[in-house]
mmCIF file of C-alpha atoms in Angstrom:
data_model
loop_
_atom_site.group_PDB
_atom_site.id
_atom_site.type_symbol
_atom_site.label_atom_id
_atom_site.label_comp_id
_atom_site.label_asym_id
_atom_site.label_seq_id
_atom_site.Cartn_x
_atom_site.Cartn_y
_atom_site.Cartn_z
ATOM 1 C CA MET X 36 -8.454 -36.982 -29.628
ATOM 2 C CA SER X 37 -11.019 -39.728 -29.138
ATOM 3 C CA SER X 38 -8.289 -42.444 -29.059
ATOM 4 C CA TRP X 39 -6.502 -40.493 -26.398
ATOM 5 C CA LYS X 40 -9.634 -40.463 -24.338
ATOM 6 C CA PHE X 41 -10.017 -44.321 -24.632
ATOM 7 C CA ARG X 42 -6.342 -44.892 -23.690
ATOM 8 C CA LEU X 43 -6.856 -42.745 -20.551
ATOM 9 C CA ARG X 44 -7.084 -45.131 -17.606
ATOM 10 C CA LEU X 45 -9.504 -44.906 -14.733
ATOM 11 C CA ARG X 46 -6.725 -44.200 -12.297
ATOM 12 C CA HIS X 47 -5.571 -41.323 -14.431
ATOM 13 C CA LYS X 48 -9.012 -39.803 -14.544
ATOM 14 C CA LEU X 49 -9.314 -40.365 -10.828
ATOM 15 C CA ALA X 50 -6.064 -38.594 -10.174
ATOM 16 C CA ALA X 51 -6.875 -35.714 -12.475
ATOM 17 C CA SER X 52 -10.344 -35.304 -10.752
ATOM 18 C CA LEU X 53 -8.813 -35.371 -7.296
ATOM 19 C CA VAL X 54 -6.104 -32.903 -8.264
ATOM 20 C CA ILE X 55 -8.721 -30.500 -9.619
ATOM 21 C CA ALA X 56 -10.891 -30.979 -6.565
ATOM 22 C CA ALA X 57 -8.026 -30.203 -4.297
ATOM 23 C CA LEU X 58 -6.648 -27.325 -6.164
ATOM 24 C CA LEU X 59 -9.882 -25.523 -6.864
ATOM 25 C CA PRO X 60 -10.511 -24.385 -3.183
ATOM 26 C CA VAL X 61 -6.968 -23.227 -2.951
ATOM 27 C CA LEU X 62 -7.327 -21.217 -6.166
ATOM 28 C CA VAL X 63 -10.499 -19.756 -4.881
ATOM 29 C CA ALA X 64 -8.774 -18.969 -1.554
ATOM 30 C CA TYR X 65 -5.901 -17.296 -3.485
ATOM 31 C CA TRP X 66 -8.399 -15.164 -5.438
ATOM 32 C CA VAL X 67 -10.243 -14.221 -2.267
ATOM 33 C CA GLY X 68 -7.006 -13.432 -0.559
ATOM 34 C CA ALA X 69 -5.754 -11.349 -3.391
ATOM 35 C CA SER X 70 -8.986 -9.524 -4.211
ATOM 36 C CA VAL X 71 -10.121 -8.953 -0.619
ATOM 37 C CA VAL X 72 -7.328 -9.212 1.853
ATOM 38 C CA LEU X 73 -4.532 -7.725 -0.179
ATOM 39 C CA ARG X 74 -6.745 -5.055 -1.751
ATOM 40 C CA GLY X 75 -8.021 -4.320 1.827
ATOM 41 C CA LEU X 76 -4.356 -3.711 2.867
ATOM 42 C CA GLU X 77 -3.829 -1.390 -0.083
ATOM 43 C CA ARG X 78 -7.019 0.491 0.755
ATOM 44 C CA GLY X 79 -6.007 0.690 4.465
ATOM 45 C CA LEU X 80 -2.560 2.102 3.440
ATOM 46 C CA ARG X 81 -4.211 4.567 1.136
ATOM 47 C CA ALA X 82 -6.581 5.663 4.028
ATOM 48 C CA GLU X 83 -3.678 5.922 6.404
ATOM 49 C CA THR X 84 -1.748 8.087 3.966
ATOM 50 C CA GLU X 85 -4.682 10.333 3.456
ATOM 51 C CA LYS X 86 -5.176 10.582 7.251
ATOM 52 C CA GLN X 87 -1.459 11.449 7.707
ATOM 53 C CA LEU X 88 -1.662 13.925 4.918
ATOM 54 C CA SER X 89 -4.601 15.639 6.617
ATOM 55 C CA VAL X 90 -2.756 15.668 9.972
ATOM 56 C CA GLY X 91 0.466 16.962 8.352
ATOM 57 C CA LEU X 92 -1.475 19.874 6.794
ATOM 58 C CA ASN X 93 -3.064 20.693 10.211
ATOM 59 C CA LEU X 94 0.435 20.694 11.765
ATOM 60 C CA LEU X 95 1.579 22.958 9.035
ATOM 61 C CA LEU X 96 -1.304 25.301 9.541
ATOM 62 C CA ARG X 97 -0.707 25.216 13.296
ATOM 63 C CA ASP X 98 2.863 26.323 12.822
ATOM 64 C CA ILE X 99 1.700 29.039 10.473
ATOM 65 C CA GLU X 100 -0.936 30.213 12.942
ATOM 66 C CA ARG X 101 1.641 30.184 15.747
ATOM 67 C CA LEU X 102 3.995 32.399 13.770
ATOM 68 C CA GLY X 103 1.126 34.936 13.320
ATOM 69 C CA HIS X 104 0.516 34.882 17.099
ATOM 70 C CA GLU X 105 4.104 35.443 17.750
ATOM 71 C CA ALA X 106 4.310 38.518 15.373
ATOM 72 C CA THR X 107 1.266 39.981 17.130
ATOM 73 C CA HIS X 108 2.639 39.329 20.505
ATOM 74 C CA LEU X 109 6.095 40.830 19.577
ATOM 75 C CA ALA X 110 4.416 43.874 17.969
ATOM 76 C CA SER X 111 2.465 44.524 21.299
ATOM 77 C CA ARG X 112 5.554 44.463 23.597
ATOM 78 C CA LYS X 113 6.190 47.936 25.267
ATOM 79 C CA THR X 114 9.885 47.394 25.027
ATOM 80 C CA LEU X 115 9.760 47.081 21.289
ATOM 81 C CA VAL X 116 7.484 50.196 20.972
ATOM 82 C CA ASP X 117 9.912 52.194 23.207
ATOM 83 C CA GLY X 118 12.893 50.954 21.243
ATOM 84 C CA LEU X 119 11.323 52.013 17.986
ATOM 85 C CA ALA X 120 10.889 55.524 19.477
ATOM 86 C CA LEU X 121 14.643 55.655 20.327
ATOM 87 C CA GLU X 122 16.029 53.245 17.689
ATOM 88 C CA GLY X 123 19.737 52.533 17.722
ATOM 89 C CA ASP X 124 21.118 50.310 20.539
ATOM 90 C CA GLN X 125 17.805 50.530 22.520
ATOM 91 C CA LEU X 126 15.887 48.916 19.670
ATOM 92 C CA THR X 127 18.545 46.216 19.197
ATOM 93 C CA GLU X 128 18.613 45.360 22.814
ATOM 94 C CA ALA X 129 14.839 45.295 22.981
ATOM 95 C CA LEU X 130 14.755 42.988 19.965
ATOM 96 C CA ARG X 131 17.341 40.756 21.456
ATOM 97 C CA VAL X 132 15.386 40.323 24.719
ATOM 98 C CA GLU X 133 12.012 39.726 23.063
ATOM 99 C CA SER X 134 13.366 37.297 20.434
ATOM 100 C CA GLN X 135 14.498 34.810 23.114
ATOM 101 C CA HIS X 136 10.952 33.724 23.535
ATOM 102 C CA LEU X 137 10.367 33.112 19.872
ATOM 103 C CA HIS X 138 10.812 30.009 17.720
ATOM 104 C CA ALA X 139 13.341 29.952 14.879
ATOM 105 C CA ALA X 140 12.409 32.853 12.610
ATOM 106 C CA LEU X 141 13.893 35.787 10.885
ATOM 107 C CA ILE X 142 12.723 38.981 12.697
ATOM 108 C CA GLN X 143 12.715 42.382 10.877
ATOM 109 C CA VAL X 144 11.320 45.571 12.208
ATOM 110 C CA SER X 145 10.593 48.738 10.058
ATOM 111 C CA ASP X 146 9.819 52.210 11.159
ATOM 112 C CA ALA X 147 6.595 54.060 10.396
ATOM 113 C CA ASN X 148 7.923 54.816 6.874
ATOM 114 C CA GLY X 149 8.533 51.166 6.054
ATOM 115 C CA GLU X 150 12.433 51.423 6.297
ATOM 116 C CA ILE X 151 13.958 48.281 7.888
ATOM 117 C CA VAL X 152 15.696 49.565 11.065
ATOM 118 C CA ALA X 153 16.473 46.308 12.854
ATOM 119 C CA ARG X 154 16.929 42.597 11.997
ATOM 120 C CA ARG X 155 17.695 39.543 14.125
ATOM 121 C CA ASN X 156 17.698 35.837 13.575
ATOM 122 C CA ALA X 157 15.955 33.865 16.348
ATOM 123 C CA SER X 158 17.794 30.797 15.236
ATOM 124 C CA THR X 159 21.369 29.384 15.314
ATOM 125 C CA GLY X 160 21.314 28.602 11.563
ATOM 126 C CA GLN X 161 22.019 31.832 9.900
ATOM 127 C CA GLU X 162 22.164 30.353 6.383
ATOM 128 C CA ARG X 163 18.500 29.354 6.479
ATOM 129 C CA PHE X 164 17.488 32.985 6.009
ATOM 130 C CA VAL X 165 19.858 34.085 3.340
ATOM 131 C CA GLY X 166 17.924 36.090 0.694
ATOM 132 C CA MET X 167 14.666 35.921 2.578
ATOM 133 C CA GLY X 168 14.599 39.482 4.034
ATOM 134 C CA VAL X 169 11.931 42.019 3.141
ATOM 135 C CA THR X 170 12.310 45.605 1.953
ATOM 136 C CA SER X 171 10.181 48.644 2.404
ATOM 137 C CA ALA X 172 8.477 47.767 -0.903
ATOM 138 C CA SER X 173 7.668 44.272 0.070
ATOM 139 C CA PRO X 174 3.945 43.324 0.232
ATOM 140 C CA ALA X 175 4.442 42.183 3.911
ATOM 141 C CA VAL X 176 5.751 45.622 5.013
ATOM 142 C CA GLN X 177 3.162 47.536 2.929
ATOM 143 C CA ALA X 178 0.440 45.399 4.541
ATOM 144 C CA GLY X 179 1.570 46.322 7.991
ATOM 145 C CA LEU X 180 1.745 50.083 7.172
ATOM 146 C CA THR X 181 -2.025 49.858 6.532
ATOM 147 C CA TYR X 182 -2.551 48.351 10.056
ATOM 148 C CA GLU X 183 -3.110 45.018 8.597
ATOM 149 C CA ARG X 184 -2.216 41.641 10.342
ATOM 150 C CA ARG X 185 -1.530 38.820 8.024
ATOM 151 C CA VAL X 186 0.104 35.476 7.727
ATOM 152 C CA THR X 187 0.637 33.824 4.316
ATOM 153 C CA VAL X 188 2.835 31.404 2.420
ATOM 154 C CA GLU X 189 5.105 32.970 -0.226
ATOM 155 C CA ARG X 190 7.279 31.557 -2.926
ATOM 156 C CA LEU X 191 10.676 33.071 -3.308
ATOM 157 C CA GLY X 192 12.428 31.512 -6.333
ATOM 158 C CA GLU X 193 12.582 27.778 -5.696
ATOM 159 C CA SER X 194 11.771 28.038 -2.011
ATOM 160 C CA LEU X 195 8.681 28.474 0.178
ATOM 161 C CA MET X 196 8.374 30.480 3.329
ATOM 162 C CA VAL X 197 5.819 31.682 5.786
ATOM 163 C CA ARG X 198 5.611 35.435 6.533
ATOM 164 C CA ALA X 199 3.707 37.034 9.453
ATOM 165 C CA THR X 200 3.083 40.708 9.518
ATOM 166 C CA ALA X 201 1.908 42.786 12.485
ATOM 167 C CA PRO X 202 1.745 46.581 12.912
ATOM 168 C CA VAL X 203 3.397 48.238 15.905
ATOM 169 C CA VAL X 204 1.320 51.039 17.519
ATOM 170 C CA ASP X 205 1.931 53.182 20.517
ATOM 171 C CA GLY X 206 -0.358 54.076 23.417
ATOM 172 C CA ASN X 207 -2.204 56.627 21.236
ATOM 173 C CA PHE X 208 -2.700 53.945 18.506
ATOM 174 C CA ARG X 209 -0.368 55.626 16.149
ATOM 175 C CA LEU X 210 1.650 53.440 13.827
ATOM 176 C CA VAL X 211 5.312 53.409 14.835
ATOM 177 C CA GLY X 212 6.599 50.475 12.827
ATOM 178 C CA VAL X 213 5.995 46.949 11.387
ATOM 179 C CA VAL X 214 7.110 43.567 12.539
ATOM 180 C CA VAL X 215 7.733 40.931 9.986
ATOM 181 C CA LEU X 216 8.562 37.312 10.848
ATOM 182 C CA THR X 217 9.798 34.855 8.279
ATOM 183 C CA VAL X 218 10.221 31.014 8.504
ATOM 184 C CA PRO X 219 11.568 28.995 5.547
ATOM 185 C CA LEU X 220 9.745 25.678 4.674
ATOM 186 C CA ASP X 221 13.033 23.930 4.404
ATOM 187 C CA GLY X 222 14.538 20.590 5.453
ATOM 188 C CA LEU X 223 14.716 21.514 9.139
ATOM 189 C CA PHE X 224 11.029 22.522 9.034
ATOM 190 C CA ALA X 225 10.290 19.234 7.453
ATOM 191 C CA ASP X 226 12.216 17.386 10.146
ATOM 192 C CA GLN X 227 10.093 19.063 12.887
ATOM 193 C CA LEU X 228 6.936 17.874 11.108
ATOM 194 C CA LYS X 229 8.288 14.476 10.680
ATOM 195 C CA ALA X 230 9.024 14.279 14.415
ATOM 196 C CA SER X 231 5.314 15.166 15.206
ATOM 197 C CA LEU X 232 3.751 13.215 12.337
ATOM 198 C CA GLY X 233 5.939 10.038 12.324
ATOM 199 C CA ALA X 234 6.083 10.041 8.479
ATOM 200 C CA ASP X 235 8.470 11.607 5.979
ATOM 201 C CA VAL X 236 7.451 15.046 4.795
ATOM 202 C CA LEU X 237 8.163 16.752 1.405
ATOM 203 C CA MET X 238 7.451 20.442 0.346
ATOM 204 C CA ILE X 239 8.020 21.817 -3.144
ATOM 205 C CA ALA X 240 7.490 25.348 -4.386
ATOM 206 C CA GLY X 241 5.216 26.017 -7.224
ATOM 207 C CA PRO X 242 1.829 24.569 -8.371
ATOM 208 C CA ASP X 243 3.585 22.449 -10.948
ATOM 209 C CA ALA X 244 5.806 20.941 -8.318
ATOM 210 C CA GLY X 245 8.858 21.958 -10.267
ATOM 211 C CA GLY X 246 10.765 23.925 -7.476
ATOM 212 C CA GLU X 247 13.555 22.676 -5.337
ATOM 213 C CA PRO X 248 12.260 19.933 -2.918
ATOM 214 C CA MET X 249 12.597 20.352 0.802
ATOM 215 C CA MET X 250 12.141 16.964 2.428
ATOM 216 C CA SER X 251 12.969 14.937 5.501
ATOM 217 C CA PHE X 252 14.302 11.929 3.542
ATOM 218 C CA LEU X 253 18.000 10.949 4.514
ATOM 219 C CA ASP X 254 20.090 8.495 2.581
ATOM 220 C CA ASP X 255 22.331 5.798 4.283
ATOM 221 C CA ARG X 256 25.105 8.334 4.816
ATOM 222 C CA GLY X 257 22.807 10.824 6.602
ATOM 223 C CA ALA X 258 22.701 13.318 3.652
ATOM 224 C CA ARG X 259 19.394 14.841 2.784
ATOM 225 C CA LEU X 260 17.799 13.918 -0.469
ATOM 226 C CA SER X 261 17.820 16.789 -2.817
ATOM 227 C CA SER X 262 15.996 15.484 -5.981
ATOM 228 C CA TRP X 263 12.421 14.421 -6.472
ATOM 229 C CA ASP X 264 10.805 13.450 -9.747
ATOM 230 C CA ARG X 265 7.608 15.349 -10.544
ATOM 231 C CA PRO X 266 4.404 13.436 -9.777
ATOM 232 C CA GLY X 267 3.613 13.174 -13.465
ATOM 233 C CA GLY X 268 -0.046 13.220 -14.230
ATOM 234 C CA LEU X 269 -0.896 14.370 -10.679
ATOM 235 C CA VAL X 270 0.228 17.862 -11.387
ATOM 236 C CA SER X 271 -3.197 18.953 -12.843
ATOM 237 C CA GLU X 272 -5.064 17.625 -9.861
ATOM 238 C CA ILE X 273 -2.688 19.402 -7.404
ATOM 239 C CA SER X 274 -2.994 22.723 -9.470
ATOM 240 C CA GLN X 275 -6.736 22.529 -9.144
ATOM 241 C CA GLY X 276 -6.486 22.318 -5.311
ATOM 242 C CA LYS X 277 -7.102 18.548 -5.066
ATOM 243 C CA SER X 278 -5.178 15.790 -3.160
ATOM 244 C CA ALA X 279 -3.430 13.215 -5.203
ATOM 245 C CA PHE X 280 -1.778 9.849 -4.348
ATOM 246 C CA GLU X 281 0.874 7.598 -5.952
ATOM 247 C CA ASN X 282 3.225 4.740 -5.255
ATOM 248 C CA ARG X 283 6.923 5.275 -5.792
ATOM 249 C CA SER X 284 10.387 4.113 -4.799
ATOM 250 C CA VAL X 285 12.459 6.473 -2.724
ATOM 251 C CA LEU X 286 16.085 5.504 -1.900
ATOM 252 C CA GLY X 287 15.331 1.976 -2.990
ATOM 253 C CA ARG X 288 12.352 1.528 -0.610
ATOM 254 C CA PRO X 289 8.611 1.595 -1.661
ATOM 255 C CA TYR X 290 6.416 4.378 -0.367
ATOM 256 C CA THR X 291 2.831 5.594 -0.826
ATOM 257 C CA VAL X 292 2.909 9.363 -1.238
ATOM 258 C CA GLY X 293 0.048 11.646 -0.711
ATOM 259 C CA TYR X 294 0.168 15.264 -2.181
ATOM 260 C CA ALA X 295 -1.899 18.311 -1.199
ATOM 261 C CA PRO X 296 -1.591 21.908 -2.380
ATOM 262 C CA ILE X 297 -0.362 24.760 -0.119
ATOM 263 C CA SER X 298 -2.295 27.927 -0.854
ATOM 264 C CA ASP X 299 -1.372 31.437 -0.128
ATOM 265 C CA LEU X 300 -3.501 34.249 1.449
ATOM 266 C CA ASP X 301 -5.115 34.896 -1.984
ATOM 267 C CA GLY X 302 -6.067 31.275 -2.495
ATOM 268 C CA GLN X 303 -3.491 30.642 -5.080
ATOM 269 C CA VAL X 304 -1.456 27.378 -5.005
ATOM 270 C CA ALA X 305 1.993 28.368 -3.837
ATOM 271 C CA GLY X 306 3.450 24.898 -3.437
ATOM 272 C CA VAL X 307 2.848 21.271 -2.648
ATOM 273 C CA PHE X 308 2.871 19.451 0.677
ATOM 274 C CA ALA X 309 3.328 15.598 0.789
ATOM 275 C CA VAL X 310 3.690 12.858 3.199
ATOM 276 C CA ALA X 311 5.241 9.405 2.434
ATOM 277 C CA LEU X 312 4.309 6.178 4.251
ATOM 278 C CA LYS X 313 6.433 3.005 3.874
ATOM 279 C CA ARG X 314 4.780 0.237 1.855
ATOM 280 C CA GLY X 315 7.229 -2.338 3.285
ATOM 281 C CA PRO X 316 4.726 -3.979 5.721
ATOM 282 C CA VAL X 317 2.033 -4.233 2.960
ATOM 283 C CA LEU X 318 4.462 -5.834 0.534
ATOM 284 C CA GLU X 319 5.739 -8.210 3.186
ATOM 285 C CA ALA X 320 2.149 -9.117 4.008
ATOM 286 C CA ARG X 321 1.437 -9.733 0.232
ATOM 287 C CA LYS X 322 4.628 -11.827 -0.099
ATOM 288 C CA SER X 323 3.692 -13.869 3.021
ATOM 289 C CA ALA X 324 0.141 -14.405 1.815
ATOM 290 C CA THR X 325 1.367 -15.479 -1.711
ATOM 291 C CA ARG X 326 3.950 -17.829 -0.088
ATOM 292 C CA SER X 327 1.417 -19.374 2.210
ATOM 293 C CA LEU X 328 -1.049 -19.880 -0.619
ATOM 294 C CA ALA X 329 1.703 -21.410 -2.899
ATOM 295 C CA LEU X 330 2.647 -23.766 -0.147
ATOM 296 C CA GLY X 331 -1.113 -24.654 0.391
ATOM 297 C CA ALA X 332 -1.444 -25.300 -3.269
ATOM 298 C CA ALA X 333 1.690 -27.532 -3.320
ATOM 299 C CA GLY X 334 0.353 -29.521 -0.254
ATOM 300 C CA ALA X 335 -3.025 -29.949 -1.876
ATOM 301 C CA PHE X 336 -1.461 -31.242 -5.077
ATOM 302 C CA VAL X 337 0.699 -33.742 -3.214
ATOM 303 C CA PHE X 338 -2.204 -34.757 -1.059
ATOM 304 C CA ALA X 339 -4.364 -35.212 -4.021
ATOM 305 C CA LEU X 340 -1.737 -37.403 -5.844
ATOM 306 C CA GLY X 341 -1.359 -39.569 -2.749
ATOM 307 C CA LEU X 342 -5.092 -39.891 -2.373
ATOM 308 C CA ALA X 343 -5.456 -40.718 -6.059
ATOM 309 C CA GLY X 344 -2.778 -43.432 -5.712
ATOM 310 C CA LEU X 345 -4.536 -44.966 -2.661
ATOM 311 C CA LEU X 346 -7.960 -44.949 -4.315
ATOM 312 C CA SER X 347 -6.540 -46.306 -7.531
ATOM 313 C CA ARG X 348 -5.305 -49.367 -5.680
ATOM 314 C CA ARG X 349 -8.604 -49.768 -3.972
ATOM 315 C CA ILE X 350 -10.738 -49.403 -7.198
ATOM 316 C CA ALA X 351 -8.535 -49.973 -10.217
ATOM 317 C CA ARG X 352 -7.110 -53.285 -8.975
ATOM 318 C CA PRO X 353 -10.404 -54.988 -8.263
ATOM 319 C CA LEU X 354 -11.626 -53.833 -11.717
ATOM 320 C CA GLN X 355 -8.463 -55.304 -13.320
ATOM 321 C CA THR X 356 -9.271 -58.565 -11.582
ATOM 322 C CA LEU X 357 -12.801 -58.497 -12.914
ATOM 323 C CA HIS X 358 -11.368 -57.704 -16.412
ATOM 324 C CA HIS X 359 -9.030 -60.636 -16.434
ATOM 325 C CA GLY X 360 -11.754 -63.013 -15.078
ATOM 326 C CA ALA X 361 -14.275 -61.821 -17.750
ATOM 327 C CA ILE X 362 -11.659 -62.585 -20.477
ATOM 328 C CA ALA X 363 -11.002 -66.074 -19.050
ATOM 329 C CA ILE X 364 -14.749 -66.868 -18.920
ATOM 330 C CA ALA X 365 -15.129 -65.633 -22.460
ATOM 331 C CA GLN X 366 -12.389 -67.991 -23.563
ATOM 332 C CA GLY X 367 -14.269 -70.892 -21.924
ATOM 333 C CA ASP X 368 -12.426 -71.294 -18.591
ATOM 334 C CA LEU X 369 -15.506 -71.538 -16.419
ATOM 335 C CA ASP X 370 -13.434 -72.599 -13.466
ATOM 336 C CA THR X 371 -11.937 -69.081 -13.049
ATOM 337 C CA LYS X 372 -12.287 -67.727 -9.551
ATOM 338 C CA ILE X 373 -12.745 -63.971 -9.266
ATOM 339 C CA SER X 374 -11.484 -63.150 -5.798
ATOM 340 C CA VAL X 375 -12.607 -59.506 -4.976
ATOM 341 C CA ALA X 376 -13.516 -58.353 -1.512
ATOM 342 C CA GLU X 377 -17.223 -57.852 -1.107
ATOM 343 C CA GLY X 378 -19.010 -54.888 0.587
ATOM 344 C CA ASP X 379 -19.287 -52.404 -2.299
ATOM 345 C CA GLU X 380 -20.552 -52.277 -5.875
ATOM 346 C CA ILE X 381 -17.388 -53.952 -7.227
ATOM 347 C CA GLY X 382 -17.950 -56.794 -4.895
ATOM 348 C CA ASP X 383 -21.593 -57.003 -6.052
ATOM 349 C CA LEU X 384 -20.301 -57.143 -9.680
ATOM 350 C CA ALA X 385 -17.855 -59.925 -8.834
ATOM 351 C CA ARG X 386 -20.581 -61.939 -7.164
ATOM 352 C CA ALA X 387 -22.749 -61.493 -10.284
ATOM 353 C CA PHE X 388 -19.842 -62.843 -12.344
ATOM 354 C CA SER X 389 -19.619 -65.938 -10.031
ATOM 355 C CA HIS X 390 -23.326 -66.536 -10.403
ATOM 356 C CA MET X 391 -23.009 -66.230 -14.134
ATOM 357 C CA THR X 392 -20.117 -68.810 -14.373
ATOM 358 C CA THR X 393 -22.113 -71.215 -12.132
ATOM 359 C CA ALA X 394 -25.113 -70.888 -14.352
ATOM 360 C CA LEU X 395 -22.971 -71.406 -17.466
ATOM 361 C CA LYS X 396 -21.344 -74.581 -15.929
ATOM 362 C CA GLU X 397 -24.756 -75.946 -15.094
ATOM 363 C CA ASN X 398 -26.023 -75.307 -18.579
ATOM 364 C CA GLN X 399 -23.014 -77.072 -20.004
ATOM 365 C CA ARG X 400 -23.634 -80.121 -17.744
ATOM 366 C CA ARG X 401 -27.235 -80.284 -18.874
ATOM 367 C CA LEU X 402 -26.225 -79.878 -22.439
ATOM 368 C CA ALA X 403 -23.652 -82.647 -22.112
ATOM 369 C CA ALA X 404 -26.175 -85.088 -20.561
ATOM 370 C CA ARG X 405 -28.596 -84.242 -23.345
ATOM 371 C CA MET X 406 -25.973 -84.912 -25.914
ATOM 372 C CA ARG X 407 -25.196 -88.246 -24.320
ATOM 373 C CA GLU X 408 -28.794 -89.268 -24.535
ATOM 374 C CA ILE X 409 -29.032 -88.244 -28.127
ATOM 375 C CA VAL X 410 -25.916 -90.264 -28.961
ATOM 376 C CA ALA X 411 -27.236 -93.380 -27.058
ATOM 377 C CA LEU X 412 -30.602 -93.143 -28.928
ATOM 378 C CA HIS X 413 -28.631 -92.857 -32.139
ATOM 379 C CA ASP X 414 -26.571 -95.872 -31.343
ATOM 380 C CA ALA X 415 -29.635 -97.927 -30.496
ATOM 381 C CA GLY X 416 -31.365 -96.982 -33.571
#
């Protein structure tokens, strides 16, 4: 190892020192960029996802609240009260007229005994409400028979839905029936939230997120995505009523997904609501930053090598000239001229060598004169 150190030339040491000096700031800048800027982008995306999740939940609650208001409004309409008194075609006509002012929902009306006497879909998509109707024994109808107004999220198999119940009373405040409005939390509902939110929406039935997903994701052919892997270790947090976040790839594109529980009227977790924000801009920013730092490091390396080559010519060559001159002087050639530009320490060293050779030549002349005197005295003797 020591012999390798002695063989290492000054220009090599100089080049290595300059390369380290040039690359060290770049490496520090890369570390700062990776730890501060890029992490800041990640934190910003996480905060934006959390914000969008909160806004999405508020939009969901707004729609749930709106459904409750519509059920109360419909139950208070005189035409519906009169129709319940007559039933038959009058009730059907009254329900048709009043349902024109409602949003997409399944409308069911029962009499004072809880028997369903009328049904209408305030929507063009009839298949959305298949299997979602209530019966006289349903909790929604039984709650209305006790003069209770309620809005809650229910799970039916692998689907989530919102039910709003309102009692129908006549002018004497006697119960004459119950109005129940049902809206499924399906893909169309997710599309409506996406249009207002600006981010993809996902809803899954069940606290374990194991139900059938209803989402706004569409593939390249326009078909709705129907499968979603369970969020793994986040299930326990969601089941406890907490929000959770993860990064995942959907349809080959990276997303940051935020999950929040959907609770029913009793405070139990009925499902999961999620929003997904694209991570593409953050990843592009990371690639751009990495690419810029790599180019900066390469430029610093080339600059350091060029600077080392320039300085080696300015420093190493005068030193080599001094080295060759010192060897010639040591071999007795006192007429050797060391031509090094003055103005720096190397020039001062070359001038000192010149003074030394001049002094040596003067000493030689004196010594030669003394020897001649000694020889002359010897010859005379």
